[in-house]
Coordinates of C-alpha atoms and ligand atoms in Angstrom, one line a residue:
X1 CA 25.6 -28.9 3.5
X2 CA 27.7 -30.7 1.2
X3 CA 27.0 -29.5 -2.5
X4 CA 24.4 -26.9 -1.7
X5 CA 25.7 -23.5 -2.1
X6 CA 23.0 -21.8 0.6
X7 CA 20.3 -22.9 2.9
X8 CA 18.1 -20.3 1.8
X9 CA 18.2 -18.2 -1.3
X10 CA 15.9 -15.6 -1.5
X11 CA 14.6 -14.2 -5.1
X12 CA 13.9 -10.5 -4.8
X13 CA 14.9 -8.0 -2.0
X14 CA 11.7 -6.2 -1.5
X15 CA 10.1 -5.9 1.9
X16 CA 9.3 -9.8 1.7
X17 CA 12.4 -10.8 0.4
X18 CA 15.1 -8.7 2.3
X19 CA 13.2 -9.4 5.6
X20 CA 13.0 -13.1 4.9
X21 CA 16.9 -13.0 4.0
X22 CA 17.7 -11.1 7.2
X23 CA 15.8 -13.4 9.6
X24 CA 17.1 -16.6 7.8
X25 CA 20.6 -15.3 8.5
X26 CA 19.9 -14.3 12.1
X27 CA 18.7 -17.8 12.7
X28 CA 21.9 -19.2 11.6
X29 CA 21.2 -20.3 8.0
X30 CA 23.6 -19.5 5.1
X31 CA 21.6 -17.1 3.0
X32 CA 21.7 -15.3 -0.3
X33 CA 19.4 -12.8 -1.9
X34 CA 18.9 -12.2 -5.6
X35 CA 18.1 -8.7 -6.8
X36 CA 18.4 -7.4 -10.3
X37 CA 17.6 -3.9 -9.4
X38 CA 20.5 -1.4 -8.8
X39 CA 19.4 -1.0 -5.2
X40 CA 17.8 -3.1 -2.6
X41 CA 14.3 -2.6 -1.1
X42 CA 12.1 -3.6 -4.1
X43 CA 8.9 -1.6 -5.2
X44 CA 8.3 -0.2 -1.4
X45 CA 11.7 1.6 -1.0
X46 CA 12.7 2.7 -4.5
X47 CA 9.4 3.4 -6.1
X48 CA 6.6 2.7 -3.8
X49 CA 5.9 3.5 -0.1
X50 CA 8.9 5.5 0.7
X51 CA 9.1 7.8 -2.3
X52 CA 5.3 8.5 -2.3
X53 CA 5.3 9.3 1.2
X54 CA 8.1 11.8 0.8
X55 CA 6.0 13.7 -1.7
X56 CA 2.8 13.2 0.1
X57 CA 4.3 14.7 3.4
X58 CA 6.1 17.6 1.6
X59 CA 3.0 18.5 -0.4
X60 CA 1.0 18.3 2.7
X61 CA 3.2 21.2 4.3
X62 CA 2.9 23.1 1.1
X63 CA -0.8 23.0 1.1
X64 CA -1.0 23.7 4.9
X65 CA 0.8 26.8 4.0
X66 CA -0.8 27.6 0.8
X67 CA -4.4 26.7 1.5
X68 CA -5.1 28.5 4.5
X69 CA -4.6 25.9 7.3
X70 CA -2.0 27.7 8.8
X71 CA -3.5 31.1 8.6
X72 CA -6.5 29.7 10.8
X73 CA -3.9 29.4 13.4
X74 CA -2.4 32.8 13.0
X75 CA 0.5 31.9 10.6
X76 CA 0.6 33.8 7.6
X77 CA 3.0 32.8 4.8
X78 CA 3.0 32.7 1.1
X79 CA 4.8 29.5 0.1
X80 CA 6.9 29.3 -3.2
X81 CA 7.1 25.7 -4.7
X82 CA 10.8 24.5 -5.3
X83 CA 9.9 21.2 -7.0
X84 CA 13.4 20.5 -7.6
X85 CA 14.3 20.5 -3.7
X86 CA 11.1 18.6 -3.1
X87 CA 12.2 15.8 -5.5
X88 CA 15.7 15.9 -4.0
X89 CA 14.5 15.2 -0.4
X90 CA 12.6 12.2 -1.9
X91 CA 15.7 10.8 -3.7
X92 CA 17.5 11.4 -0.4
X93 CA 15.1 9.2 1.6
X94 CA 15.3 6.4 -1.0
X95 CA 19.1 6.6 -1.1
X96 CA 19.4 6.5 2.8
X97 CA 16.9 3.8 3.1
X98 CA 18.0 1.5 0.3
X99 CA 21.8 1.9 1.4
X100 CA 20.6 0.8 4.9
X101 CA 19.3 -2.4 3.5
X102 CA 22.8 -3.2 1.9
X103 CA 24.3 -2.2 5.3
X104 CA 22.0 -4.8 7.1
X105 CA 22.9 -7.5 4.4
X106 CA 26.6 -7.1 5.1
X107 CA 26.0 -6.9 9.0
X108 CA 23.9 -10.1 8.9
X109 CA 26.2 -12.0 6.2
X110 CA 23.6 -12.1 3.5
X111 CA 25.2 -12.6 0.0
X112 CA 23.7 -10.1 -2.4
X113 CA 23.5 -11.9 -5.7
X114 CA 23.3 -9.2 -8.3
X115 CA 21.2 -10.0 -11.3
X116 CA 17.7 -11.4 -12.0
X117 CA 17.4 -15.1 -11.0
X118 CA 15.9 -17.8 -12.9
X119 CA 15.1 -21.4 -12.0
X120 CA 17.1 -24.1 -13.6
X121 CA 15.7 -26.8 -11.5
X122 CA 13.6 -27.4 -8.4
X123 CA 16.5 -26.4 -6.1
X124 CA 18.8 -24.3 -8.5
X125 CA 18.6 -20.8 -9.9
X126 CA 20.9 -19.0 -12.5
X127 CA 21.9 -15.4 -11.7
X128 CA 24.2 -13.4 -14.0
X129 CA 25.6 -16.5 -15.8
X130 CA 26.2 -18.4 -12.4
X131 CA 24.2 -21.2 -11.1
X132 CA 23.4 -21.6 -7.4
X133 CA 22.1 -24.7 -5.6
X134 CA 19.9 -24.0 -2.4
X135 CA 18.2 -26.3 0.1
X136 CA 15.4 -23.8 0.3
X137 CA 14.3 -21.1 -2.3
X138 CA 11.9 -18.2 -1.6
X139 CA 10.3 -16.4 -4.4
X140 CA 9.6 -12.9 -3.4
X141 CA 9.5 -11.4 -6.8
X142 CA 6.8 -8.7 -6.0
X143 CA 4.6 -7.1 -8.5
X144 CA 4.4 -4.5 -11.3
X145 CA 1.9 -2.1 -12.8
X146 CA -1.2 -3.7 -14.3
X147 CA -1.1 -2.2 -18.2
X148 CA -4.4 -0.8 -19.5
X149 CA -4.9 -1.7 -23.3
X150 CA -5.0 1.3 -25.5
X151 CA -3.3 3.5 -22.9
X152 CA 0.4 3.1 -23.4
X153 CA 2.6 4.3 -20.5
X154 CA 5.8 6.3 -21.4
X155 CA 7.4 7.5 -18.3
X156 CA 10.1 9.4 -20.1
X157 CA 7.7 11.5 -21.8
X158 CA 5.8 12.4 -18.8
X159 CA 2.6 12.4 -20.4
X160 CA 1.0 8.9 -19.8
X161 CA 2.9 7.6 -16.8
X162 CA 2.5 4.9 -14.0
X163 CA 3.0 5.2 -10.4
X164 CA 7.0 5.4 -10.8
X165 CA 6.5 8.4 -13.6
X166 CA 4.1 10.2 -11.5
X167 CA 6.7 10.4 -8.6
X168 CA 9.2 12.1 -11.0
X169 CA 7.2 14.7 -12.9
X170 CA 9.3 17.7 -13.5
X171 CA 6.6 20.3 -13.4
X172 CA 3.2 20.4 -11.9
X173 CA 0.4 19.2 -14.5
X174 CA -2.4 21.6 -15.6
X175 CA -4.7 18.8 -15.6
X176 CA -4.0 15.3 -14.3
X177 CA -6.2 12.5 -15.3
X178 CA -6.0 9.4 -12.9
X179 CA -7.4 6.1 -14.3
X180 CA -8.3 4.1 -11.2
X181 CA -9.9 5.6 -7.8
X182 CA -7.8 3.2 -5.8
X183 CA -4.8 3.7 -3.4
X184 CA -2.2 5.0 -5.6
X185 CA -4.6 7.1 -7.7
X186 CA -5.7 9.0 -4.6
X187 CA -2.4 9.3 -3.0
X188 CA -0.4 10.5 -6.1
X189 CA -3.6 12.6 -7.2
X190 CA -3.6 14.3 -3.8
X191 CA 0.2 15.1 -4.2
X192 CA -0.2 16.9 -7.6
X193 CA -3.6 18.4 -6.6
X194 CA -1.9 20.1 -3.5
X195 CA 0.9 21.5 -5.7
X196 CA -1.7 23.2 -8.0
X197 CA -3.0 20.5 -10.6
X198 CA -6.6 20.0 -11.4
X199 CA -7.2 16.3 -10.8
X200 CA -10.0 14.1 -12.4
X201 CA -10.2 10.6 -11.2
X202 CA -11.8 8.1 -13.6
X203 CA -12.9 5.0 -11.9
X204 CA -14.7 2.0 -13.3
X205 CA -16.8 1.0 -10.3
X206 CA -19.4 3.1 -8.7
X207 CA -17.2 4.1 -5.7
X208 CA -13.7 4.9 -5.1
X209 CA -11.5 2.5 -2.9
X210 CA -12.9 -0.8 -3.5
X211 CA -12.3 -3.3 -0.5
X212 CA -12.8 -0.6 2.1
X213 CA -15.8 -0.3 4.2
X214 CA -18.8 1.3 2.5
X215 CA -19.2 4.4 4.8
X216 CA -15.4 5.0 4.6
X217 CA -15.7 4.8 0.9
X218 CA -18.6 7.3 0.6
X219 CA -17.1 9.7 3.2
X220 CA -13.9 9.8 1.5
X221 CA -15.4 10.5 -1.7
X222 CA -17.1 13.7 -0.1
X223 CA -13.8 14.8 1.6
X224 CA -11.7 14.5 -1.7
X225 CA -14.6 16.3 -3.7
X226 CA -14.5 19.0 -1.3
X227 CA -10.7 19.3 -1.8
X228 CA -11.5 19.8 -5.4
X229 CA -10.9 16.5 -7.0
X230 CA -13.4 15.6 -9.6
X231 CA -14.7 12.1 -10.0
X232 CA -16.0 10.3 -13.0
X233 CA -17.4 7.1 -11.5
X234 CA -18.8 4.1 -13.5
X235 CA -16.6 5.2 -16.3
X236 CA -14.1 3.5 -18.4
X237 CA -11.1 4.9 -20.5
X238 CA -11.1 3.0 -23.8
X239 CA -8.0 4.7 -25.5
X240 CA -5.5 7.4 -25.1
X241 CA -3.7 9.3 -27.9
X242 CA -0.9 11.5 -27.3
X243 CA -1.1 14.8 -29.3
X244 CA 1.9 17.0 -28.9
X245 CA 2.4 17.6 -25.1
X246 CA -1.1 16.5 -24.3
X247 CA -3.2 13.1 -24.0
X248 CA -6.6 12.9 -25.3
X249 CA -8.5 10.1 -23.4
X250 CA -11.7 8.4 -24.9
X251 CA -14.1 7.7 -21.9
X252 CA -17.3 5.5 -21.9
X253 CA -19.8 4.7 -19.4
X254 CA -18.6 1.3 -17.7
X255 CA -21.8 -0.2 -19.0
X256 CA -21.2 1.1 -22.5
X257 CA -22.7 3.9 -24.4
X258 CA -21.6 7.1 -26.1
X259 CA -18.0 8.1 -25.8
X260 CA -16.7 11.4 -24.7
X261 CA -13.2 12.7 -24.9
X262 CA -11.1 14.4 -22.0
X263 CA -7.8 16.3 -22.4
X264 CA -5.0 15.9 -20.0
X265 CA -1.4 17.1 -19.5
X266 CA -0.7 14.0 -17.6
X267 CA -2.4 10.8 -17.3
X268 CA -1.7 8.3 -14.3
X269 CA -2.5 4.7 -15.2
X270 CA -3.3 3.1 -11.6
X271 CA -5.7 0.4 -12.1
X272 CA -3.8 -2.3 -10.0
X273 CA -0.7 -4.4 -9.8
X274 CA 0.1 -8.0 -11.2
X275 CA 2.4 -10.5 -9.7
X276 CA 6.0 -10.6 -11.1
X277 CA 6.6 -14.4 -12.5
X278 CA 7.7 -13.7 -16.2
X279 CA 11.0 -15.0 -16.7
X280 CA 11.5 -16.8 -13.5
X281 CA 11.4 -20.2 -15.0
X282 CA 8.9 -21.5 -13.0
X283 CA 8.2 -24.5 -15.1
X284 CA 11.9 -25.7 -14.7
X285 CA 11.1 -25.9 -10.8
X286 CA 7.7 -27.7 -11.6
X287 CA 5.5 -24.7 -10.3
X288 CA 2.5 -23.0 -11.9
X289 CA 0.6 -20.1 -11.2
X290 CA -3.1 -19.6 -10.5
X291 CA -5.7 -17.8 -12.6
X292 CA -4.7 -14.5 -11.2
X293 CA -1.0 -15.0 -12.0
X294 CA -0.2 -15.7 -8.4
X295 CA 1.9 -18.5 -6.8
X296 CA -0.2 -20.5 -4.2
X297 CA 1.0 -21.6 -0.9
X298 CA -0.2 -23.1 2.2
X299 CA -0.3 -21.5 5.5
X300 CA 3.4 -21.9 6.2
X301 CA 4.2 -20.2 2.9
X302 CA 5.5 -23.3 1.3
X303 CA 4.3 -24.0 -2.5
X304 CA 3.5 -27.4 -3.9
X305 CA 7.2 -28.1 -4.5
X306 CA 9.1 -29.2 -1.3
X307 CA 11.9 -26.7 -0.6
X308 CA 10.2 -23.7 -2.4
X309 CA 8.4 -21.1 -0.8
X310 CA 6.8 -17.8 -1.7
X311 CA 5.7 -14.5 0.1
X312 CA 4.6 -11.0 -0.6
X313 CA 2.9 -9.5 -3.6
X314 CA 3.5 -12.6 -5.7
X315 CA 1.4 -14.7 -3.6
X316 CA -2.6 -14.1 -2.8
X317 CA -3.7 -11.4 -0.5
X318 CA -3.4 -7.6 -0.1
X319 CA -0.3 -6.2 -1.6
X320 CA 1.1 -4.4 1.2
X321 CA 4.6 -4.0 2.5
X322 CA 4.0 -4.8 6.0
X323 CA 2.2 -8.0 4.8
X324 CA 5.2 -9.0 2.9
X325 CA 7.7 -8.2 5.8
X326 CA 5.6 -10.2 8.1
X327 CA 5.3 -13.3 5.7
X328 CA 9.2 -12.9 5.3
X329 CA 9.6 -13.5 8.9
X330 CA 7.3 -16.3 9.4
X331 CA 8.6 -18.1 6.3
X332 CA 12.2 -17.8 7.4
X333 CA 11.1 -19.1 11.0
X334 CA 9.3 -22.1 9.2
X335 CA 12.3 -23.1 7.2
X336 CA 14.5 -22.8 10.5
X337 CA 11.9 -25.4 12.0
X338 CA 10.3 -22.8 14.2
X339 CA 6.7 -21.8 14.0
X340 CA 6.1 -18.8 11.9
X341 CA 2.5 -17.6 11.6
X342 CA 0.9 -14.5 10.0
X343 CA -2.7 -13.8 11.0
X344 CA -4.2 -12.7 7.8
X345 CA -7.6 -11.7 9.3
X346 CA -5.5 -8.8 11.0
X347 CA -3.5 -6.8 8.4
X348 CA -4.0 -3.2 8.6
X349 CA -4.3 -0.9 5.4
X350 CA -3.9 2.7 5.3
X351 CA -4.2 5.4 2.5
X352 CA -2.0 8.1 3.1
X353 CA -4.0 11.1 1.9
X354 CA -5.3 14.0 4.0
X355 CA -7.1 13.0 6.2
X356 CA -5.6 9.4 6.2
X357 CA -7.9 6.5 5.7
X358 CA -7.3 3.2 7.7
X359 CA -8.9 -0.2 8.3
X360 CA -8.2 -3.4 9.9
X361 CA -10.2 -6.7 9.9
X362 CA -13.9 -6.7 8.2
X363 CA -15.9 -4.3 6.5
X364 CA -19.4 -3.8 7.9
X365 CA -20.9 -5.3 4.8
X366 CA -18.6 -8.4 5.1
X367 CA -19.3 -8.6 8.9
X368 CA -22.9 -8.5 8.4
X369 CA -22.7 -11.4 5.8
X370 CA -21.2 -13.8 8.6
X371 CA -23.7 -12.9 11.3
X372 CA -25.4 -10.0 13.4
X373 CA -23.1 -7.1 14.5
X374 CA -23.1 -4.1 16.6
X375 CA -21.5 -0.9 15.2
X376 CA -20.3 2.2 17.1
X377 CA -19.2 5.2 15.4
X378 CA -17.7 8.5 16.6
X379 CA -16.9 11.7 14.5
X380 CA -13.6 13.2 14.7
X381 CA -15.5 16.6 14.9
X382 CA -16.3 15.5 18.5
X383 CA -12.8 14.7 19.3
X384 CA -11.1 17.5 21.3
X385 CA -7.8 17.3 19.8
X386 CA -8.7 16.9 15.9
X387 CA -11.3 20.0 17.0
X388 CA -8.5 21.8 18.4
X389 CA -6.2 21.2 15.4
X390 CA -8.7 22.1 12.9
X391 CA -9.1 18.6 11.6
X392 CA -12.8 18.1 11.8
X393 CA -13.2 15.5 8.9
X394 CA -13.8 11.7 9.3
X395 CA -15.0 9.5 11.9
X396 CA -14.0 6.0 13.7
X397 CA -16.1 3.1 13.3
X398 CA -16.0 -0.1 15.4
X399 CA -17.7 -3.3 14.4
X400 CA -18.2 -5.9 16.9
X401 CA -20.1 -9.3 17.0
X402 CA -23.6 -8.9 18.5
X403 CA -23.4 -11.9 20.8
X404 CA -19.7 -12.1 21.7
X405 CA -18.8 -8.4 21.7
X406 CA -15.5 -9.3 20.0
X407 CA -14.1 -6.6 17.6
X408 CA -14.4 -7.6 14.0
X409 CA -13.3 -4.6 12.1
X410 CA -12.2 -0.9 12.8
X411 CA -12.1 2.0 10.3
X412 CA -10.9 5.3 10.7
X413 CA -10.9 8.5 8.6
X414 CA -8.8 10.9 10.7
X415 CA -5.5 13.0 10.1
X416 CA -3.4 10.3 11.9
X417 CA -5.7 7.4 11.0
X418 CA -2.4 5.4 10.0
X419 CA -1.1 5.7 13.7
X420 CA -4.6 5.1 15.2
X421 CA -5.2 1.8 13.5
X422 CA -2.1 0.1 15.2
X423 CA -3.9 0.0 18.5
X424 CA -7.0 -1.6 16.9
X425 CA -4.8 -4.1 15.2
X426 CA -3.1 -5.0 18.3
X427 CA -6.5 -5.2 20.4
X428 CA -7.9 -7.5 17.6
X429 CA -4.9 -9.9 17.8
X430 CA -5.5 -10.3 21.3
X431 CA -9.2 -11.0 20.6
X432 CA -10.5 -7.7 22.4
X433 CA -14.0 -7.1 22.8
X434 CA -15.4 -3.5 22.2
X435 CA -15.8 -3.4 25.9
X436 CA -12.0 -4.1 26.4
X437 CA -11.2 -0.9 24.2
X438 CA -14.0 1.1 25.9
X439 CA -12.3 0.5 29.1
X440 CA -8.8 1.0 28.3
X441 CA -7.5 4.3 29.4
X442 CA -6.5 6.7 26.5
X443 CA -4.3 9.7 26.9
X444 CA -6.1 13.0 26.6
X445 CA -6.0 14.8 24.3
X446 CA -5.4 12.3 21.5
X447 CA -7.0 11.6 18.3
X448 CA -6.8 8.0 19.6
X449 CA -9.7 8.8 22.1
X450 CA -12.0 8.6 19.0
X451 CA -11.4 4.8 19.1
X452 CA -12.4 4.6 22.7
X453 CA -15.4 6.4 22.1
X454 CA -16.5 4.5 19.1
X455 CA -15.9 1.4 21.2
X456 CA -18.2 3.1 23.8
X457 CA -20.7 3.6 20.9
X458 CA -21.0 0.0 20.1
X459 CA -23.2 -0.4 23.5
X460 CA -24.6 3.2 22.8
X461 CA -22.9 5.2 25.5
X462 CA -20.3 7.4 24.2
X463 CA -19.6 10.4 26.2
X464 CA -18.6 13.1 24.1
X465 CA -21.5 13.1 21.5
Ligands
FAD1 P1 8.5 -5.8 -4.4 O1 8.7 -4.7 -3.2 O2 7.9 -5.7 -5.5 O3 10.1 -6.5 -4.4 C1 10.4 -7.4 -5.3 C2 11.7 -7.3 -5.8 O4 12.1 -8.5 -6.8 C3 12.0 -6.2 -6.8 O5 12.9 -5.3 -6.3 C4 12.5 -6.7 -8.1 O6 13.4 -5.9 -8.8 C5 12.9 -8.1 -7.6 N1 12.8 -9.2 -8.7 C6 11.7 -9.6 -9.3 N2 12.0 -10.7 -10.0 C7 13.4 -11.0 -9.9 C8 14.2 -12.1 -10.4 N3 13.7 -12.9 -11.3 N4 15.4 -12.0 -10.0 C9 15.9 -11.2 -8.9 N5 15.0 -10.1 -8.4 C10 13.6 -10.0 -9.0 N6 2.6 -0.7 0.6 C11 2.4 -0.4 2.0 O7 2.1 -1.2 2.8 N7 2.3 0.9 2.2 C12 2.5 2.0 1.3 O8 2.4 3.1 1.7 C13 2.5 1.5 0.0 N8 2.8 2.7 -0.9 C14 3.1 2.2 -2.4 C15 3.2 3.2 -3.4 C16 3.2 2.9 -4.6 C17 3.5 4.0 -5.6 C18 3.4 1.4 -5.0 C19 3.7 1.2 -6.4 C20 3.2 0.6 -4.1 C21 3.1 1.0 -2.7 N9 2.8 -0.1 -1.7 C22 2.7 0.3 -0.3 C23 2.9 -1.5 -2.1 C24 4.2 -2.1 -1.8 O9 5.1 -1.5 -2.3 C25 4.3 -3.8 -1.9 O10 3.1 -4.4 -1.4 C26 5.6 -4.2 -1.5 O11 6.7 -3.7 -2.0 C27 5.8 -6.0 -1.8 O12 6.9 -6.3 -1.2 P2 7.4 -7.7 -2.0 O13 8.7 -7.9 -1.4 O14 6.4 -8.7 -2.3 O15 7.9 -7.0 -3.6
NAD2 P1 -6.0 -0.4 -6.4 O1 -6.5 -1.9 -6.7 O2 -6.0 0.1 -5.1 O3 -7.1 0.5 -7.2 C1 -7.3 0.2 -8.7 C2 -8.6 1.0 -8.9 O4 -8.6 1.1 -10.4 C3 -9.7 0.2 -8.6 O5 -10.6 1.2 -7.8 C4 -10.5 -0.3 -9.8 O6 -11.8 -0.5 -9.7 C5 -10.0 0.7 -10.7 N1 -10.0 0.3 -12.1 C6 -9.5 -1.0 -12.6 N2 -9.6 -0.9 -13.9 C7 -9.9 0.1 -14.4 C8 -10.3 0.7 -15.6 N3 -10.0 -0.1 -16.8 N4 -10.6 2.0 -15.6 C9 -10.8 2.9 -14.4 N5 -10.7 2.3 -13.2 C10 -10.3 1.0 -13.3 O7 -4.7 -0.6 -7.4 P2 -3.7 0.6 -7.3 O8 -4.2 1.9 -6.8 O9 -2.9 0.6 -8.6 O10 -2.5 0.1 -6.4 C11 -2.0 -1.1 -6.6 C12 -1.5 -1.8 -5.3 O11 -0.6 -1.0 -4.6 C13 -2.9 -2.0 -4.4 O12 -3.0 -3.4 -4.1 C14 -2.2 -1.4 -2.9 O13 -2.4 -2.2 -1.8 C15 -0.9 -1.1 -3.1 N6 -0.5 0.2 -2.7 C16 -0.5 0.5 -1.2 C17 -0.5 1.7 -0.8 C18 -0.6 1.8 0.7 O14 -0.6 0.9 1.5 N7 -0.9 3.1 1.0 C19 -0.2 2.6 -1.6 C20 0.0 2.5 -3.0 C21 -0.2 1.3 -3.3

């Protein structure tokens, strides 16, 4: 290795970076990972997937007790909210899991270079005043909140916040306005609605959850409305003024027109995330970003500069932790001379609301653009387990190629859709037809039987509806 400090130096210790570093070390490569945050795990473990799920899970229990779901099963309770303890268990989850990554780094002999890395050339970076040379450098710097001009986030004041601030609110807001009806807005909006806030979602487009299947978007909107969330679709926020302890938002129709105002105790800005490349010194490495600020790679995760690779939220594709992790493994394996592949056509996505919303593969709209399809649908109301559990909302939809019957996409709205979607992803990874799923024995009574029935419905023969 002569004058190289490392075989592999990873920049960023989120799910993309830390997983790439561990796999590289497991493959016998001398590995370091630079991370400027005080704890490892990136957005996902510190301020993303994990703390949001801690609050979603706890608030789901609170609502089940307060909102009557338990009473329907003969359990009468009057819950009292102890928000401090709820936040405490969120922080415990984060502490435990981020500490776990530090342990894994030590176990696998990955050096943590503490500080923010900056390229000094195409094979060197500087971290905390020291320069390191590496044969391979993986950029896994992730993403940050997209700012909205005229709506300035100040998480400390807890009036206009981003997702990080919305996880930390010290009291339940009277009225929370969420700007952006995407994944973050609906998940964190759900948390605070369950705990007692009135929630209004302002969405620029004509429907929430862009990118998801059209039927799913419509049904989700209906369910959230029934839960009490108010939607202002085709609407944009043009500015926000903080007046005392409140924010006054100016809203306009997306197409332009008369302005109206809306008062909020807390405003959550959740209009998307953008790749982190500022301050990385990409020019010193001979790299540039595309029009969306992302670093382009080939199928192997190699950039146009030999020896520099990129993965996760900083490259094109869905901004999801499991996508970043799989890219991390594949990238490290490619560096080690193995064949690392990620099938980007089969990346499941889940919205962890109640019920959960999950999908994998093509939407019906996208599948129809490619050719003739057959679609099978099955309502959760007709699934014995969901019905028994008092979880009637939602459906499963299987989209298959009309000629070959190969499954092109599966979409679910169901209490445990996030767990159900794994079997659809695995089936698609193996090139399954709808008939393969329909003739696979599913345990009874489970929510997953709805996937089998939706697959049976592709040929018009479900049993229970
Ligand atoms: P990140 O996790 O963003 O990590 C990048 C790391 O790089 C950061 O720690 C950063 O400090 C570090 N870094 C940046 N620049 C430098 C530098 N120059 N030097 C050193 N270090 C640097 N996804 C899911 O799949 N499921 C979910 O349930 C989910 N929930 C989410 C909830 C919220 C509120 C948010 C905000 C996101 C959520 N996501 C979820 C998305 C998920 O967090 C990201 O897709 C994932 O973290 C991306 O991983 P990454 O490794 O690419 O980047
Ligand atoms: P998003 O892209 O999911 O949703 C943003 C929404 O804001 C869209 O509906 C968009 O039309 C709307 N919007 C954009 N500009 C607007 C404006 N000016 N006014 C009103 N609405 C506007 O983004 P997000 O919810 O911020 O999440 C960011 C990323 O984090 C996503 O890519 C997501 O994949 C990831 N994430 C994933 C999970 C999960 O997997 N469960 C959870 C949270 C976040």
